[in-house]
Coordinates of C-alpha atoms in Angstrom, one line a residue:
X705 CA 4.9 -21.0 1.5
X706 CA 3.3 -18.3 -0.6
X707 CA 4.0 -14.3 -0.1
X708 CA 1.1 -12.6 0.4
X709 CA -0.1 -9.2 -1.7
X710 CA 2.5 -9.4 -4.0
X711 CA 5.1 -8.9 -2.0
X712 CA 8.3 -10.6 -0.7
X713 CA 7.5 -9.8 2.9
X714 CA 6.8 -13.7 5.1
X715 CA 4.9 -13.6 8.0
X716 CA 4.2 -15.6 10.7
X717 CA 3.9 -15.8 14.6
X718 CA 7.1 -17.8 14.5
X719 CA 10.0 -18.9 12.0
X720 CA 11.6 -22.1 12.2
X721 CA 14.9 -22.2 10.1
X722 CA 17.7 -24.6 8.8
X723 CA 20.3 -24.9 6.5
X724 CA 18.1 -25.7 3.7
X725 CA 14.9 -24.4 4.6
X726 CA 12.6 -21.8 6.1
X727 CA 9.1 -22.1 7.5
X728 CA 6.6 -19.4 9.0
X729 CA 3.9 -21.1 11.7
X730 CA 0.7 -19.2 10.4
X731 CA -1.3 -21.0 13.1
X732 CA -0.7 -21.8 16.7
X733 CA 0.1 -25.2 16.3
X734 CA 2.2 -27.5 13.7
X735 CA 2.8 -30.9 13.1
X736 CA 6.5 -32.1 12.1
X737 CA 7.3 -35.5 10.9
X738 CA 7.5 -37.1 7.7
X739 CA 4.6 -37.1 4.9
X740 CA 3.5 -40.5 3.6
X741 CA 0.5 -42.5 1.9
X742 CA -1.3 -42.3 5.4
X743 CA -0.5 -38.6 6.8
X744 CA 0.7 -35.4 6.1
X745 CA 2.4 -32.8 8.4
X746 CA 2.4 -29.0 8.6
X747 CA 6.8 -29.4 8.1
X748 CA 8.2 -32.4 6.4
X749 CA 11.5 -33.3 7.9
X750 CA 12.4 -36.2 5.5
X751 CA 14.1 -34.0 3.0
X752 CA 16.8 -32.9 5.5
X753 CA 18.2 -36.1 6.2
X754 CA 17.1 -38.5 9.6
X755 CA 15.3 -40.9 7.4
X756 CA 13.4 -43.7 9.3
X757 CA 14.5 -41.6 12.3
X758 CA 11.9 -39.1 11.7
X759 CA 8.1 -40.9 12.6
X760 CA 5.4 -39.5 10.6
X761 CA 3.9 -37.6 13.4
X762 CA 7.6 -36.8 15.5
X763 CA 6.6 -33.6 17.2
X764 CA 4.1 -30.6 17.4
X765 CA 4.8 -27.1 17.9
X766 CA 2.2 -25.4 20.0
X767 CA 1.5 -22.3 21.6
X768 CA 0.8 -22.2 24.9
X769 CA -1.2 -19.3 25.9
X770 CA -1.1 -20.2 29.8
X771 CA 2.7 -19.4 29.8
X772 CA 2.8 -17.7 26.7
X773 CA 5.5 -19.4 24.7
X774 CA 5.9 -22.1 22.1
X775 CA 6.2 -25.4 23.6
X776 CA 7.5 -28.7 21.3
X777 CA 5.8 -31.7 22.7
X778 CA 7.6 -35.2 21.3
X779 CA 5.7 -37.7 19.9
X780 CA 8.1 -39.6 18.0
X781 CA 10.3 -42.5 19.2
X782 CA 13.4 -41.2 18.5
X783 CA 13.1 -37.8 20.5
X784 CA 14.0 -34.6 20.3
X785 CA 17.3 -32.6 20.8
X786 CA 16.7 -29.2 22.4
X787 CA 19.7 -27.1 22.7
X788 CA 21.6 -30.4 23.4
X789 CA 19.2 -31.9 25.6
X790 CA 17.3 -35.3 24.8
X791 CA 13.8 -35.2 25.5
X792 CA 11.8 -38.3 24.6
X793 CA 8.2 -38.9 23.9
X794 CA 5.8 -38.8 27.1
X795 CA 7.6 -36.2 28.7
X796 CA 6.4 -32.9 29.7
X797 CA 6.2 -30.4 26.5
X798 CA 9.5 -28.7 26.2
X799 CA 9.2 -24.7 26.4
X800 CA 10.7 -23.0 23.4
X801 CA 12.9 -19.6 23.4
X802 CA 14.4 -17.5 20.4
X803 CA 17.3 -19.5 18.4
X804 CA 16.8 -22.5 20.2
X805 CA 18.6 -25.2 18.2
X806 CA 16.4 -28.3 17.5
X807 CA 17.6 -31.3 16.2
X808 CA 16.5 -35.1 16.1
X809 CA 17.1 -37.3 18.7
X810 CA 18.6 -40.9 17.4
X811 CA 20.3 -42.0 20.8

Protein backbone atom coordinates (compact mmCIF):
# COMPACT_ATOMS: atom_id res chain seq x y z
CA UNK A 1 0.00 0.00 0.00
CA UNK A 2 1.48 3.23 -1.35
CA UNK A 3 0.11 6.94 -0.29
CA UNK A 4 -0.81 8.71 -3.01
CA UNK A 5 0.36 12.57 -3.85
CA UNK A 6 2.75 12.69 -1.34
CA UNK A 7 0.85 12.53 1.36
CA UNK A 8 0.07 10.22 4.41
CA UNK A 9 -3.67 10.33 3.73
CA UNK A 10 -4.98 6.07 2.65
CA UNK A 11 -7.88 5.72 0.83
CA UNK A 12 -10.09 3.25 -0.03
CA UNK A 13 -13.90 2.26 -0.30
CA UNK A 14 -13.31 0.01 2.71
CA UNK A 15 -10.45 -0.78 5.46
CA UNK A 16 -9.87 -4.07 6.66
CA UNK A 17 -7.70 -4.07 9.91
CA UNK A 18 -5.80 -6.34 12.39
CA UNK A 19 -3.45 -6.41 14.96
CA UNK A 20 -0.58 -6.33 12.63
CA UNK A 21 -1.87 -4.97 9.64
CA UNK A 22 -3.98 -2.55 7.60
CA UNK A 23 -5.40 -2.81 4.09
CA UNK A 24 -7.53 -0.31 1.91
CA UNK A 25 -9.92 -2.25 -0.85
CA UNK A 26 -9.19 0.18 -3.85
CA UNK A 27 -11.55 -2.02 -5.99
CA UNK A 28 -14.79 -3.63 -5.42
CA UNK A 29 -13.68 -6.90 -5.01
CA UNK A 30 -10.50 -8.76 -3.18
CA UNK A 31 -9.16 -12.02 -2.92
CA UNK A 32 -7.88 -13.28 0.61
CA UNK A 33 -5.87 -16.44 1.03
CA UNK A 34 -2.37 -17.24 1.00
CA UNK A 35 0.23 -16.34 -1.90
CA UNK A 36 2.15 -19.25 -3.36
CA UNK A 37 4.12 -20.60 -6.65
CA UNK A 38 0.60 -21.00 -8.32
CA UNK A 39 -1.49 -17.76 -7.10
CA UNK A 40 -1.46 -14.58 -5.59
CA UNK A 41 -4.20 -12.77 -3.66
CA UNK A 42 -5.23 -9.08 -3.20
CA UNK A 43 -4.51 -9.85 1.05
CA UNK A 44 -2.16 -12.53 2.15
CA UNK A 45 -3.29 -13.98 5.37
CA UNK A 46 -0.25 -16.34 5.97
CA UNK A 47 1.73 -13.90 7.77
CA UNK A 48 -0.81 -13.61 10.66
CA UNK A 49 -0.75 -16.98 11.68
CA UNK A 50 -3.62 -19.95 10.42
CA UNK A 51 -0.99 -21.68 8.36
CA UNK A 52 -2.27 -24.55 6.18
CA UNK A 53 -5.62 -23.34 7.59
CA UNK A 54 -5.73 -20.50 5.19
CA UNK A 55 -6.35 -22.13 1.27
CA UNK A 56 -4.77 -20.07 -1.33
CA UNK A 57 -7.97 -18.61 -2.52
CA UNK A 58 -10.06 -18.68 1.22
CA UNK A 59 -12.48 -15.87 0.64
CA UNK A 60 -13.37 -12.77 -1.54
CA UNK A 61 -14.58 -9.56 -0.51
CA UNK A 62 -17.17 -8.08 -2.91
CA UNK A 63 -19.40 -5.36 -3.21
CA UNK A 64 -22.67 -5.96 -3.86
CA UNK A 65 -24.32 -3.18 -5.57
CA UNK A 66 -27.91 -4.94 -5.46
CA UNK A 67 -28.00 -4.53 -1.61
CA UNK A 68 -25.35 -2.15 -1.38
CA UNK A 69 -22.93 -3.60 1.05
CA UNK A 70 -19.76 -5.76 1.12
CA UNK A 71 -20.46 -9.29 1.18
CA UNK A 72 -17.54 -12.16 2.03
CA UNK A 73 -18.28 -15.13 0.14
CA UNK A 74 -16.10 -18.41 1.53
CA UNK A 75 -14.27 -20.32 -0.68
CA UNK A 76 -11.92 -21.99 1.47
CA UNK A 77 -12.30 -25.28 3.45
CA UNK A 78 -11.87 -24.16 6.66
CA UNK A 79 -14.52 -21.35 6.66
CA UNK A 80 -15.04 -18.21 7.89
CA UNK A 81 -15.77 -16.68 11.45
CA UNK A 82 -18.08 -13.67 11.18
CA UNK A 83 -18.78 -12.07 14.42
CA UNK A 84 -18.69 -15.57 15.93
CA UNK A 85 -20.58 -17.31 13.45
CA UNK A 86 -19.13 -20.22 11.22
CA UNK A 87 -19.92 -19.92 7.74
CA UNK A 88 -18.43 -22.53 5.43
CA UNK A 89 -17.82 -22.66 1.75
CA UNK A 90 -20.97 -23.06 -0.59
CA UNK A 91 -23.06 -21.05 1.49
CA UNK A 92 -24.85 -17.96 0.72
CA UNK A 93 -22.23 -14.75 0.71
CA UNK A 94 -22.19 -13.42 4.09
CA UNK A 95 -23.34 -9.48 4.21
CA UNK A 96 -20.67 -7.34 5.83
CA UNK A 97 -21.34 -4.29 8.38
CA UNK A 98 -18.76 -1.68 10.04
CA UNK A 99 -16.30 -3.43 12.67
CA UNK A 100 -17.41 -6.75 11.96
CA UNK A 101 -14.84 -9.07 13.39
CA UNK A 102 -13.53 -11.76 10.86
CA UNK A 103 -11.62 -14.46 11.78
CA UNK A 104 -10.69 -18.04 10.24
CA UNK A 105 -12.71 -20.79 10.67
CA UNK A 106 -10.63 -24.18 11.76
CA UNK A 107 -13.65 -26.15 13.43
Amino acid sequence: MGTTGGSDMKTGFAKLQGEDFEYYMQTYSIMLGRNSKKSTVDVDLSGLGGGMNISRYHARIFYNFTRRRFTLKILGKNGYLVEGILHLSGTTPVKLDSQDLLQIGDK
